[in-house]
Coordinates of C-alpha atoms in Angstrom, one line a residue:
X284 CA 0.0 0.0 0.0
X285 CA 1.4 3.4 -0.9
X286 CA 1.7 6.1 1.7
X287 CA 1.4 9.8 0.8
X288 CA 2.9 12.7 2.6
X289 CA 1.5 16.2 2.3
X290 CA 2.9 18.0 -0.8
X291 CA 6.2 19.9 -0.2
X292 CA 8.5 22.2 -2.1
X293 CA 11.9 20.9 -2.9
X294 CA 14.8 22.2 -4.9
X295 CA 14.7 21.1 -8.5
X296 CA 18.3 19.8 -8.4
X297 CA 17.1 17.0 -6.0
X298 CA 15.1 15.4 -8.8
X299 CA 16.2 12.3 -10.7
X300 CA 14.8 12.9 -14.2
X301 CA 15.3 9.3 -15.5
X302 CA 12.1 9.3 -17.5
X303 CA 12.5 12.7 -19.2
X304 CA 13.4 10.9 -22.5
X305 CA 9.9 9.3 -22.6
X306 CA 8.0 12.6 -22.8
X307 CA 6.6 14.0 -25.9
X308 CA 7.6 17.6 -26.5
X309 CA 4.7 20.0 -27.2
X310 CA 5.5 23.7 -27.5
X311 CA 1.9 24.8 -27.2
X312 CA 1.3 22.8 -24.0
X313 CA 4.5 24.2 -22.5
X314 CA 3.5 27.8 -23.4
X315 CA 0.1 27.2 -21.8
X316 CA 1.6 25.7 -18.7
X317 CA 4.1 28.6 -18.4
X318 CA 1.2 31.1 -18.7
X319 CA -0.7 29.3 -16.0
X320 CA 2.3 29.2 -13.7
X321 CA 2.9 32.9 -14.2
X322 CA -0.7 33.7 -13.4
X323 CA -1.6 31.2 -10.7
X324 CA 1.7 29.5 -9.6
X325 CA 2.0 25.7 -9.6
X326 CA -1.4 24.3 -8.7
X327 CA -1.0 20.6 -9.0
X328 CA 2.1 19.0 -7.4
X329 CA 4.3 16.7 -9.4
X330 CA 4.6 13.1 -8.4
X331 CA 7.8 11.5 -7.2
X332 CA 9.1 8.5 -5.2
X333 CA 12.1 8.9 -2.8
X334 CA 15.5 7.3 -3.6
X335 CA 18.4 7.9 -1.3
X336 CA 18.5 11.7 -0.8
X337 CA 16.8 12.4 -4.1
X338 CA 13.4 12.0 -5.7
X339 CA 12.6 10.1 -8.9
X340 CA 10.2 12.3 -10.9
X341 CA 7.3 10.1 -12.0
X342 CA 4.8 12.6 -13.3
X343 CA 5.2 16.4 -13.8
X344 CA 7.8 16.8 -16.4
X345 CA 5.9 19.5 -18.3
X346 CA 5.3 21.4 -15.0
X347 CA 9.0 21.1 -14.2
X348 CA 10.0 22.4 -17.6
X349 CA 7.6 25.3 -17.3
X350 CA 8.8 26.2 -13.8
X351 CA 12.4 26.2 -15.0
X352 CA 11.4 28.5 -18.0
X353 CA 9.7 30.8 -15.5
X354 CA 12.9 31.0 -13.4
X355 CA 11.8 28.9 -10.5
X356 CA 14.3 26.7 -8.7
X357 CA 11.7 24.8 -6.5
X358 CA 8.9 22.5 -7.4
X359 CA 5.8 21.5 -5.4
X360 CA 6.0 17.7 -5.0
X361 CA 3.8 14.9 -3.8
X362 CA 6.0 12.2 -2.6
X363 CA 4.6 8.7 -2.5
X364 CA 6.2 6.0 -0.4
X365 CA 5.8 3.2 -2.9
X366 CA 8.0 1.3 -5.3
X367 CA 9.1 3.0 -8.5
X368 CA 7.3 0.4 -10.5
X369 CA 4.0 0.8 -8.6
X370 CA 4.2 4.6 -8.9
X371 CA 4.8 4.3 -12.7
X372 CA 1.8 2.0 -13.0
X373 CA -0.4 4.4 -11.1
X374 CA 0.6 7.3 -13.3
X375 CA 0.1 5.2 -16.5
X376 CA -3.3 4.0 -15.3
X377 CA -4.3 7.6 -14.5
X378 CA -3.3 8.9 -17.9
X379 CA -4.8 6.0 -19.7
X380 CA -8.1 6.3 -17.9
X381 CA -8.2 10.0 -18.7
X382 CA -7.5 9.3 -22.4
X383 CA -10.2 6.6 -22.5
X384 CA -12.7 8.9 -20.8
X385 CA -11.9 11.7 -23.2
X386 CA -12.5 9.4 -26.1
X387 CA -15.8 8.3 -24.5
X388 CA -14.7 4.7 -24.7
X389 CA -14.6 4.0 -21.0
X390 CA -13.5 0.4 -21.1
X391 CA -11.3 -2.1 -22.8
X392 CA -13.9 -4.8 -23.4
X393 CA -17.2 -3.7 -25.0
X394 CA -20.1 -4.4 -22.8
X395 CA -18.3 -3.7 -19.5
X396 CA -18.1 -0.6 -17.5
X397 CA -14.7 -1.2 -16.0
X398 CA -12.0 1.3 -17.1
X399 CA -8.9 0.2 -18.8
X400 CA -6.6 0.5 -15.8
X401 CA -8.6 -2.3 -14.0
X402 CA -7.7 -4.7 -16.7
X403 CA -4.0 -3.7 -16.5
X404 CA -4.1 -4.0 -12.7
X405 CA -5.6 -7.5 -12.9
X406 CA -3.0 -8.7 -15.4
X407 CA -0.2 -7.1 -13.4
X408 CA -1.1 -9.1 -10.4
X409 CA -0.3 -12.3 -12.2
X410 CA 3.2 -11.2 -13.4
X411 CA 5.9 -13.1 -11.6
X412 CA 3.5 -15.7 -10.1
X413 CA 4.4 -18.5 -12.5

């Protein structure tokens, strides 16, 4: 079970950006995020897991890039005490569910009302049990 601490502000240099190469660059989204940060500040914390004295950034790469472009040296961070793999799975499931909902598909199997992430979760439970 994952444990969440209250969001905190940390120095950007404490982030491990090992998943930065997986992100799609979108100049329009970055400009929109920068404008939002200039106007309102960072509203949604980024998501990270602790590793040694650093934090592995799981979700929030666009926010990070926009914060840097705006001259910030700190980021609001939600730290989850869970494994890196579990945290990646949660982020992927969240993003996939959002995509399915926006496409009005809602589920992997026609005729069910279960969102896609439940099918991934069920399948992930059997990995390594054979």
